[in-house]
PDB file of C-alpha atoms and ligand atoms in Angstrom:
ATOM      1  CA  UNK L  29     226.751 126.150 112.973  1.00 49.00           C
ATOM      2  CA  UNK L  30     230.012 127.381 114.508  1.00 59.00           C
ATOM      3  CA  UNK L  31     231.029 128.822 111.142  1.00 87.00           C
ATOM      4  CA  UNK L  32     228.332 131.499 111.338  1.00 93.00           C
ATOM      5  CA  UNK L  33     229.426 134.874 112.630  1.00 95.00           C
ATOM      6  CA  UNK L  34     227.324 138.026 113.159  1.00 97.00           C
ATOM      7  CA  UNK L  35     228.967 141.420 112.771  1.00 97.00           C
ATOM      8  CA  UNK L  36     227.720 144.987 113.186  1.00 97.00           C
ATOM      9  CA  UNK L  37     228.576 146.951 110.112  1.00 97.00           C
ATOM     10  CA  UNK L  38     227.842 149.210 107.193  1.00 98.00           C
ATOM     11  CA  UNK L  39     227.942 148.380 103.489  1.00 98.00           C
ATOM     12  CA  UNK L  40     230.636 150.474 101.790  1.00 98.00           C
ATOM     13  CA  UNK L  41     230.131 149.136  98.292  1.00 97.00           C
ATOM     14  CA  UNK L  42     228.274 146.485  96.327  1.00 96.00           C
ATOM     15  CA  UNK L  43     229.496 145.099  93.039  1.00 96.00           C
ATOM     16  CA  UNK L  44     227.383 142.952  90.733  1.00 95.00           C
ATOM     17  CA  UNK L  45     228.797 139.474  90.149  1.00 94.00           C
ATOM     18  CA  UNK L  46     227.435 137.403  87.297  1.00 93.00           C
ATOM     19  CA  UNK L  47     223.736 137.655  86.647  1.00 94.00           C
ATOM     20  CA  UNK L  48     222.229 137.372  90.118  1.00 95.00           C
ATOM     21  CA  UNK L  49     224.866 137.895  92.777  1.00 96.00           C
ATOM     22  CA  UNK L  50     226.778 140.693  94.458  1.00 96.00           C
ATOM     23  CA  UNK L  51     230.036 141.115  96.303  1.00 96.00           C
ATOM     24  CA  UNK L  52     229.760 143.611  99.127  1.00 97.00           C
ATOM     25  CA  UNK L  53     232.436 145.348 101.183  1.00 97.00           C
ATOM     26  CA  UNK L  54     231.547 145.825 104.836  1.00 97.00           C
ATOM     27  CA  UNK L  55     233.097 147.991 107.505  1.00 98.00           C
ATOM     28  CA  UNK L  56     232.520 146.212 110.813  1.00 97.00           C
ATOM     29  CA  UNK L  57     233.199 146.482 114.516  1.00 96.00           C
ATOM     30  CA  UNK L  58     234.267 142.893 114.952  1.00 95.00           C
ATOM     31  CA  UNK L  59     236.351 142.163 111.857  1.00 95.00           C
ATOM     32  CA  UNK L  60     237.289 145.499 110.358  1.00 96.00           C
ATOM     33  CA  UNK L  61     236.885 145.793 106.599  1.00 97.00           C
ATOM     34  CA  UNK L  62     235.800 142.547 104.977  1.00 96.00           C
ATOM     35  CA  UNK L  63     234.092 141.508 101.778  1.00 96.00           C
ATOM     36  CA  UNK L  64     231.280 139.016 101.466  1.00 96.00           C
ATOM     37  CA  UNK L  65     229.509 137.222  98.666  1.00 96.00           C
ATOM     38  CA  UNK L  66     225.759 137.865  98.583  1.00 95.00           C
ATOM     39  CA  UNK L  67     224.252 135.028  96.616  1.00 94.00           C
ATOM     40  CA  UNK L  68     221.126 135.899  94.667  1.00 93.00           C
ATOM     41  CA  UNK L  69     221.205 139.513  95.911  1.00 94.00           C
ATOM     42  CA  UNK L  70     220.113 140.800  92.503  1.00 93.00           C
ATOM     43  CA  UNK L  71     217.030 138.619  92.286  1.00 92.00           C
ATOM     44  CA  UNK L  72     213.776 140.528  92.746  1.00 89.00           C
ATOM     45  CA  UNK L  73     212.562 138.394  95.651  1.00 90.00           C
ATOM     46  CA  UNK L  74     215.894 138.125  97.441  1.00 91.00           C
ATOM     47  CA  UNK L  75     215.998 139.265 101.067  1.00 88.00           C
ATOM     48  CA  UNK L  76     219.385 140.781 100.178  1.00 92.00           C
ATOM     49  CA  UNK L  77     217.978 142.843  97.302  1.00 88.00           C
ATOM     50  CA  UNK L  78     217.838 146.048  99.400  1.00 88.00           C
ATOM     51  CA  UNK L  79     220.167 145.062 102.230  1.00 91.00           C
ATOM     52  CA  UNK L  80     223.244 144.395 100.115  1.00 93.00           C
ATOM     53  CA  UNK L  81     223.490 148.067  99.128  1.00 94.00           C
ATOM     54  CA  UNK L  82     225.708 150.992 100.085  1.00 96.00           C
ATOM     55  CA  UNK L  83     224.740 153.012 103.201  1.00 97.00           C
ATOM     56  CA  UNK L  84     222.919 150.060 104.806  1.00 97.00           C
ATOM     57  CA  UNK L  85     223.746 149.752 108.512  1.00 97.00           C
ATOM     58  CA  UNK L  86     222.878 146.567 110.350  1.00 97.00           C
ATOM     59  CA  UNK L  87     223.782 143.176 111.755  1.00 98.00           C
ATOM     60  CA  UNK L  88     225.193 140.913 109.082  1.00 97.00           C
ATOM     61  CA  UNK L  89     225.318 137.188 109.675  1.00 97.00           C
ATOM     62  CA  UNK L  90     228.010 135.580 107.585  1.00 97.00           C
ATOM     63  CA  UNK L  91     229.071 132.066 106.840  1.00 96.00           C
ATOM     64  CA  UNK L  92     232.810 131.981 107.230  1.00 92.00           C
ATOM     65  CA  UNK L  93     234.185 129.853 104.453  1.00 84.00           C
ATOM     66  CA  UNK L  94     237.789 128.895 104.029  1.00 82.00           C
ATOM     67  CA  UNK L  95     238.598 131.759 101.687  1.00 81.00           C
ATOM     68  CA  UNK L  96     235.675 134.180 101.918  1.00 87.00           C
ATOM     69  CA  UNK L  97     232.527 135.194 103.726  1.00 95.00           C
ATOM     70  CA  UNK L  98     229.064 134.411 102.414  1.00 96.00           C
ATOM     71  CA  UNK L  99     226.134 136.559 103.448  1.00 96.00           C
ATOM     72  CA  UNK L 100     223.569 134.462 105.304  1.00 95.00           C
ATOM     73  CA  UNK L 101     221.198 136.962 106.903  1.00 95.00           C
ATOM     74  CA  UNK L 102     220.864 140.719 107.380  1.00 96.00           C
ATOM     75  CA  UNK L 103     219.010 142.607 110.055  1.00 96.00           C
ATOM     76  CA  UNK L 104     218.895 146.192 108.792  1.00 96.00           C
ATOM     77  CA  UNK L 105     218.948 148.934 111.431  1.00 96.00           C
ATOM     78  CA  UNK L 106     219.247 151.979 109.115  1.00 94.00           C
ATOM     79  CA  UNK L 107     218.879 152.159 105.392  1.00 91.00           C
ATOM     80  CA  UNK L 108     218.775 155.875 104.455  1.00 92.00           C
ATOM     81  CA  UNK L 109     216.735 155.281 101.287  1.00 89.00           C
ATOM     82  CA  UNK L 110     216.031 159.020 101.104  1.00 92.00           C
ATOM     83  CA  UNK L 111     219.725 159.600 100.409  1.00 93.00           C
ATOM     84  CA  UNK L 112     219.273 158.303  96.847  1.00 90.00           C
ATOM     85  CA  UNK L 113     217.238 161.385  95.949  1.00 91.00           C
ATOM     86  CA  UNK L 114     219.572 163.859  97.696  1.00 90.00           C
ATOM     87  CA  UNK L 115     221.445 165.761  94.978  1.00 88.00           C
ATOM     88  CA  UNK L 116     224.337 166.212  95.094  1.00 91.00           C
ATOM     89  CA  UNK L 117     224.289 164.734  98.614  1.00 94.00           C
ATOM     90  CA  UNK L 118     224.392 161.152  97.368  1.00 94.00           C
ATOM     91  CA  UNK L 119     227.688 161.836  95.575  1.00 95.00           C
ATOM     92  CA  UNK L 120     229.195 163.219  98.749  1.00 97.00           C
ATOM     93  CA  UNK L 121     227.976 160.047 100.435  1.00 97.00           C
ATOM     94  CA  UNK L 122     229.739 157.813  97.904  1.00 96.00           C
ATOM     95  CA  UNK L 123     232.934 159.775  98.400  1.00 97.00           C
ATOM     96  CA  UNK L 124     232.720 159.338 102.181  1.00 98.00           C
ATOM     97  CA  UNK L 125     232.256 155.585 101.744  1.00 98.00           C
ATOM     98  CA  UNK L 126     235.230 155.469  99.395  1.00 98.00           C
ATOM     99  CA  UNK L 127     237.422 157.351 101.874  1.00 98.00           C
ATOM    100  CA  UNK L 128     236.340 154.972 104.666  1.00 98.00           C
ATOM    101  CA  UNK L 129     237.141 152.053 102.358  1.00 98.00           C
ATOM    102  CA  UNK L 130     240.581 153.492 101.628  1.00 98.00           C
ATOM    103  CA  UNK L 131     241.512 153.578 105.316  1.00 98.00           C
ATOM    104  CA  UNK L 132     239.660 150.380 106.307  1.00 97.00           C
ATOM    105  CA  UNK L 133     241.728 147.333 107.275  1.00 95.00           C
ATOM    106  CA  UNK L 134     240.760 143.776 108.024  1.00 95.00           C
ATOM    107  CA  UNK L 135     240.872 142.807 111.678  1.00 93.00           C
ATOM    108  CA  UNK L 136     240.602 146.272 113.218  1.00 93.00           C
ATOM    109  CA  UNK L 137     237.756 147.738 115.263  1.00 92.00           C
ATOM    110  CA  UNK L 138     236.056 150.147 112.868  1.00 94.00           C
ATOM    111  CA  UNK L 139     233.471 151.382 115.371  1.00 95.00           C
ATOM    112  CA  UNK L 140     234.618 155.006 115.226  1.00 97.00           C
ATOM    113  CA  UNK L 141     234.572 155.183 111.427  1.00 97.00           C
ATOM    114  CA  UNK L 142     231.147 153.483 111.424  1.00 97.00           C
ATOM    115  CA  UNK L 143     229.812 156.045 113.896  1.00 97.00           C
ATOM    116  CA  UNK L 144     231.340 158.859 111.877  1.00 98.00           C
ATOM    117  CA  UNK L 145     229.716 157.553 108.687  1.00 98.00           C
ATOM    118  CA  UNK L 146     226.386 157.283 110.477  1.00 97.00           C
ATOM    119  CA  UNK L 147     226.328 160.864 111.809  1.00 98.00           C
ATOM    120  CA  UNK L 148     227.689 162.107 108.476  1.00 98.00           C
ATOM    121  CA  UNK L 149     224.945 160.489 106.387  1.00 97.00           C
ATOM    122  CA  UNK L 150     222.421 162.083 108.736  1.00 97.00           C
ATOM    123  CA  UNK L 151     224.176 165.431 108.214  1.00 97.00           C
ATOM    124  CA  UNK L 152     223.910 165.077 104.425  1.00 97.00           C
ATOM    125  CA  UNK L 153     220.157 164.670 104.890  1.00 96.00           C
ATOM    126  CA  UNK L 154     219.988 167.716 107.160  1.00 95.00           C
ATOM    127  CA  UNK L 155     219.081 170.739 105.001  1.00 93.00           C
ATOM    128  CA  UNK L 156     220.500 173.167 107.580  1.00 94.00           C
ATOM    129  CA  UNK L 157     224.104 172.155 107.057  1.00 95.00           C
ATOM    130  CA  UNK L 158     225.896 172.664 103.793  1.00 96.00           C
ATOM    131  CA  UNK L 159     227.302 169.591 102.006  1.00 96.00           C
ATOM    132  CA  UNK L 160     230.623 171.376 101.478  1.00 97.00           C
ATOM    133  CA  UNK L 161     230.967 171.850 105.237  1.00 98.00           C
ATOM    134  CA  UNK L 162     229.935 168.219 105.828  1.00 98.00           C
ATOM    135  CA  UNK L 163     232.786 167.182 103.549  1.00 98.00           C
ATOM    136  CA  UNK L 164     235.326 169.306 105.464  1.00 98.00           C
ATOM    137  CA  UNK L 165     234.157 167.879 108.773  1.00 98.00           C
ATOM    138  CA  UNK L 166     234.139 164.285 107.549  1.00 98.00           C
ATOM    139  CA  UNK L 167     237.579 164.579 105.993  1.00 98.00           C
ATOM    140  CA  UNK L 168     239.286 166.188 108.969  1.00 98.00           C
ATOM    141  CA  UNK L 169     237.661 163.854 111.497  1.00 98.00           C
ATOM    142  CA  UNK L 170     238.609 160.852 109.347  1.00 98.00           C
ATOM    143  CA  UNK L 171     242.236 161.960 109.309  1.00 98.00           C
ATOM    144  CA  UNK L 172     242.063 162.313 113.092  1.00 98.00           C
ATOM    145  CA  UNK L 173     240.594 158.824 113.579  1.00 97.00           C
ATOM    146  CA  UNK L 174     243.283 157.425 111.293  1.00 97.00           C
ATOM    147  CA  UNK L 175     246.070 158.920 113.396  1.00 97.00           C
ATOM    148  CA  UNK L 176     246.791 161.694 110.894  1.00 97.00           C
ATOM    149  CA  UNK L 177     245.478 164.660 112.854  1.00 98.00           C
ATOM    150  CA  UNK L 178     247.272 167.871 111.882  1.00 98.00           C
ATOM    151  CA  UNK L 179     248.897 169.876 114.672  1.00 98.00           C
ATOM    152  CA  UNK L 180     246.342 172.580 115.538  1.00 98.00           C
ATOM    153  CA  UNK L 181     247.191 173.360 119.143  1.00 98.00           C
ATOM    154  CA  UNK L 182     250.931 173.959 119.043  1.00 97.00           C
ATOM    155  CA  UNK L 183     253.215 175.441 116.437  1.00 97.00           C
ATOM    156  CA  UNK L 184     254.309 172.535 114.247  1.00 96.00           C
ATOM    157  CA  UNK L 185     257.724 174.196 113.980  1.00 94.00           C
ATOM    158  CA  UNK L 186     258.741 174.919 117.577  1.00 95.00           C
ATOM    159  CA  UNK L 187     256.030 173.317 119.703  1.00 96.00           C
ATOM    160  CA  UNK L 188     254.947 176.604 121.292  1.00 96.00           C
ATOM    161  CA  UNK L 189     251.289 176.698 122.257  1.00 96.00           C
ATOM    162  CA  UNK L 190     249.303 178.846 119.840  1.00 96.00           C
ATOM    163  CA  UNK L 191     246.041 180.764 120.162  1.00 93.00           C
ATOM    164  CA  UNK L 192     243.320 181.597 117.690  1.00 91.00           C
ATOM    165  CA  UNK L 193     244.259 185.302 118.014  1.00 92.00           C
ATOM    166  CA  UNK L 194     247.830 184.681 116.810  1.00 93.00           C
ATOM    167  CA  UNK L 195     248.982 185.263 113.253  1.00 95.00           C
ATOM    168  CA  UNK L 196     249.171 181.672 112.046  1.00 97.00           C
ATOM    169  CA  UNK L 197     249.812 179.741 108.846  1.00 97.00           C
ATOM    170  CA  UNK L 198     248.820 176.225 107.885  1.00 97.00           C
ATOM    171  CA  UNK L 199     251.750 174.253 106.547  1.00 97.00           C
ATOM    172  CA  UNK L 200     250.963 171.083 104.617  1.00 96.00           C
ATOM    173  CA  UNK L 201     254.604 170.090 104.833  1.00 95.00           C
ATOM    174  CA  UNK L 202     254.768 170.507 108.615  1.00 96.00           C
ATOM    175  CA  UNK L 203     251.337 168.880 109.088  1.00 96.00           C
ATOM    176  CA  UNK L 204     249.880 171.750 111.033  1.00 97.00           C
ATOM    177  CA  UNK L 205     249.889 175.395 112.007  1.00 97.00           C
ATOM    178  CA  UNK L 206     253.053 177.441 112.358  1.00 97.00           C
ATOM    179  CA  UNK L 207     253.612 180.899 113.809  1.00 96.00           C
ATOM    180  CA  UNK L 208     255.236 183.808 111.986  1.00 94.00           C
ATOM    181  CA  UNK L 209     258.641 183.025 113.568  1.00 94.00           C
ATOM    182  CA  UNK L 210     258.664 179.471 112.221  1.00 95.00           C
ATOM    183  CA  UNK L 211     257.258 180.323 108.805  1.00 94.00           C
ATOM    184  CA  UNK L 212     260.790 180.615 107.425  1.00 92.00           C
ATOM    185  CA  UNK L 213     261.614 177.032 108.395  1.00 92.00           C
ATOM    186  CA  UNK L 214     258.811 175.455 106.332  1.00 91.00           C
ATOM    187  CA  UNK L 215     258.496 175.366 102.557  1.00 86.00           C
ATOM    188  CA  UNK L 216     254.827 176.250 102.496  1.00 93.00           C
ATOM    189  CA  UNK L 217     252.439 178.105 104.717  1.00 94.00           C
ATOM    190  CA  UNK L 218     249.035 179.508 103.986  1.00 95.00           C
ATOM    191  CA  UNK L 219     247.386 182.026 106.323  1.00 96.00           C
ATOM    192  CA  UNK L 220     244.793 180.451 108.595  1.00 97.00           C
ATOM    193  CA  UNK L 221     242.228 182.676 110.303  1.00 97.00           C
ATOM    194  CA  UNK L 222     241.218 182.355 113.921  1.00 97.00           C
ATOM    195  CA  UNK L 223     237.714 181.338 112.880  1.00 98.00           C
ATOM    196  CA  UNK L 224     238.931 178.529 110.617  1.00 98.00           C
ATOM    197  CA  UNK L 225     241.328 177.293 113.295  1.00 98.00           C
ATOM    198  CA  UNK L 226     238.554 177.379 115.881  1.00 98.00           C
ATOM    199  CA  UNK L 227     236.284 175.287 113.619  1.00 98.00           C
ATOM    200  CA  UNK L 228     239.054 172.806 112.813  1.00 98.00           C
ATOM    201  CA  UNK L 229     239.926 172.405 116.489  1.00 98.00           C
ATOM    202  CA  UNK L 230     236.267 171.712 117.170  1.00 98.00           C
ATOM    203  CA  UNK L 231     236.137 169.061 114.428  1.00 98.00           C
ATOM    204  CA  UNK L 232     239.065 167.098 115.855  1.00 98.00           C
ATOM    205  CA  UNK L 233     237.860 167.197 119.478  1.00 98.00           C
ATOM    206  CA  UNK L 234     234.039 167.369 119.539  1.00 98.00           C
ATOM    207  CA  UNK L 235     232.015 164.355 120.678  1.00 98.00           C
ATOM    208  CA  UNK L 236     230.774 162.411 117.639  1.00 97.00           C
ATOM    209  CA  UNK L 237     227.144 163.353 118.274  1.00 96.00           C
ATOM    210  CA  UNK L 238     227.969 167.083 118.309  1.00 98.00           C
ATOM    211  CA  UNK L 239     230.124 167.203 115.168  1.00 98.00           C
ATOM    212  CA  UNK L 240     227.492 168.578 112.838  1.00 98.00           C
ATOM    213  CA  UNK L 241     226.041 171.284 115.033  1.00 97.00           C
ATOM    214  CA  UNK L 242     227.726 174.405 113.690  1.00 97.00           C
ATOM    215  CA  UNK L 243     228.014 176.441 110.538  1.00 96.00           C
ATOM    216  CA  UNK L 244     230.597 178.931 109.321  1.00 97.00           C
ATOM    217  CA  UNK L 245     230.574 181.920 106.969  1.00 98.00           C
ATOM    218  CA  UNK L 246     231.267 181.275 103.308  1.00 97.00           C
ATOM    219  CA  UNK L 247     234.659 182.906 103.609  1.00 98.00           C
ATOM    220  CA  UNK L 248     235.712 180.604 106.465  1.00 98.00           C
ATOM    221  CA  UNK L 249     234.273 177.602 104.628  1.00 98.00           C
ATOM    222  CA  UNK L 250     236.373 178.377 101.555  1.00 98.00           C
ATOM    223  CA  UNK L 251     239.453 178.665 103.721  1.00 98.00           C
ATOM    224  CA  UNK L 252     238.745 175.369 105.470  1.00 98.00           C
ATOM    225  CA  UNK L 253     238.160 173.679 102.124  1.00 98.00           C
ATOM    226  CA  UNK L 254     241.557 174.823 100.941  1.00 97.00           C
ATOM    227  CA  UNK L 255     243.464 173.621 104.027  1.00 98.00           C
ATOM    228  CA  UNK L 256     241.563 170.377 104.564  1.00 98.00           C
ATOM    229  CA  UNK L 257     241.155 169.149 100.965  1.00 97.00           C
ATOM    230  CA  UNK L 258     244.846 169.808 100.299  1.00 97.00           C
ATOM    231  CA  UNK L 259     245.724 167.992 103.517  1.00 98.00           C
ATOM    232  CA  UNK L 260     243.675 164.925 102.545  1.00 98.00           C
ATOM    233  CA  UNK L 261     245.126 164.686  99.060  1.00 96.00           C
ATOM    234  CA  UNK L 262     248.635 165.161 100.462  1.00 96.00           C
ATOM    235  CA  UNK L 263     248.157 162.321 102.948  1.00 97.00           C
ATOM    236  CA  UNK L 264     246.461 159.762 100.717  1.00 97.00           C
ATOM    237  CA  UNK L 265     247.880 158.120  97.617  1.00 96.00           C
ATOM    238  CA  UNK L 266     244.744 157.340  95.681  1.00 93.00           C
ATOM    239  CA  UNK L 267     242.589 159.174  93.192  1.00 92.00           C
ATOM    240  CA  UNK L 268     239.066 158.875  94.527  1.00 95.00           C
ATOM    241  CA  UNK L 269     236.716 158.072  91.663  1.00 93.00           C
ATOM    242  CA  UNK L 270     233.681 159.397  93.514  1.00 93.00           C
ATOM    243  CA  UNK L 271     235.510 162.670  94.161  1.00 92.00           C
ATOM    244  CA  UNK L 272     236.122 163.157  90.460  1.00 92.00           C
ATOM    245  CA  UNK L 273     232.393 162.630  89.843  1.00 91.00           C
ATOM    246  CA  UNK L 274     231.594 165.051  92.667  1.00 90.00           C
ATOM    247  CA  UNK L 275     233.887 167.700  91.210  1.00 86.00           C
ATOM    248  CA  UNK L 276     231.980 167.472  87.926  1.00 88.00           C
ATOM    249  CA  UNK L 277     228.611 167.607  89.713  1.00 82.00           C
ATOM    250  CA  UNK L 278     229.192 170.764  91.759  1.00 75.00           C
TER     251      UNK L 278
HETATM  252 ZN1   ZN R 318     256.947 178.090 116.106  1.00 73.51          ZN
END
């Protein structure tokens, strides 16, 4: 029995294999991103029928074979079935899973990304917070967790501390905000308002449980979307399929 291992994780994707089986990708605390074969998961009476699906959080017991993991048992803690009927929320959800998959690595502790996914799925289901804002928050916090946090507290040009009242610009090239004096030394620079900077600073520093507790005006949201979406696409080298679907949906 020593080949059985139990991991805490979330299902990022599930792909049908053959007629009755599935291959799932899990993001876990103990093993990082791994994939597992779920035998019979597409059979009506299979205990894996519902559990081997995206957005399922739980304890996954796996048989560790020589070349791959086989799903042995699942104890589901959260399923979020109601997400399936959230439109276009579900598409945002798939994009978030795809972004987590992009950054996921085998053998790392993915606890922070798992927690972020968990609070983010709950935020999608919360009618009081706009999906577009949820996307900005998820993206910027993901970049932060992945060690790609933009410089929001000092000028990315000269290192001088900056305040929300200053006239500031967000430079994609310099990976952060720059003051008027340093604007000439970067190739790009797009005006960032104090309100947008305040919100972005909050996103990178707030405790996980408090991330989705604010809203912004539409004007600030549009500004954040511009800075953050551009930043994500500039710091990733993949076209996200789910994002293309999302762009058609909204
Ligand atoms: Zn400067």
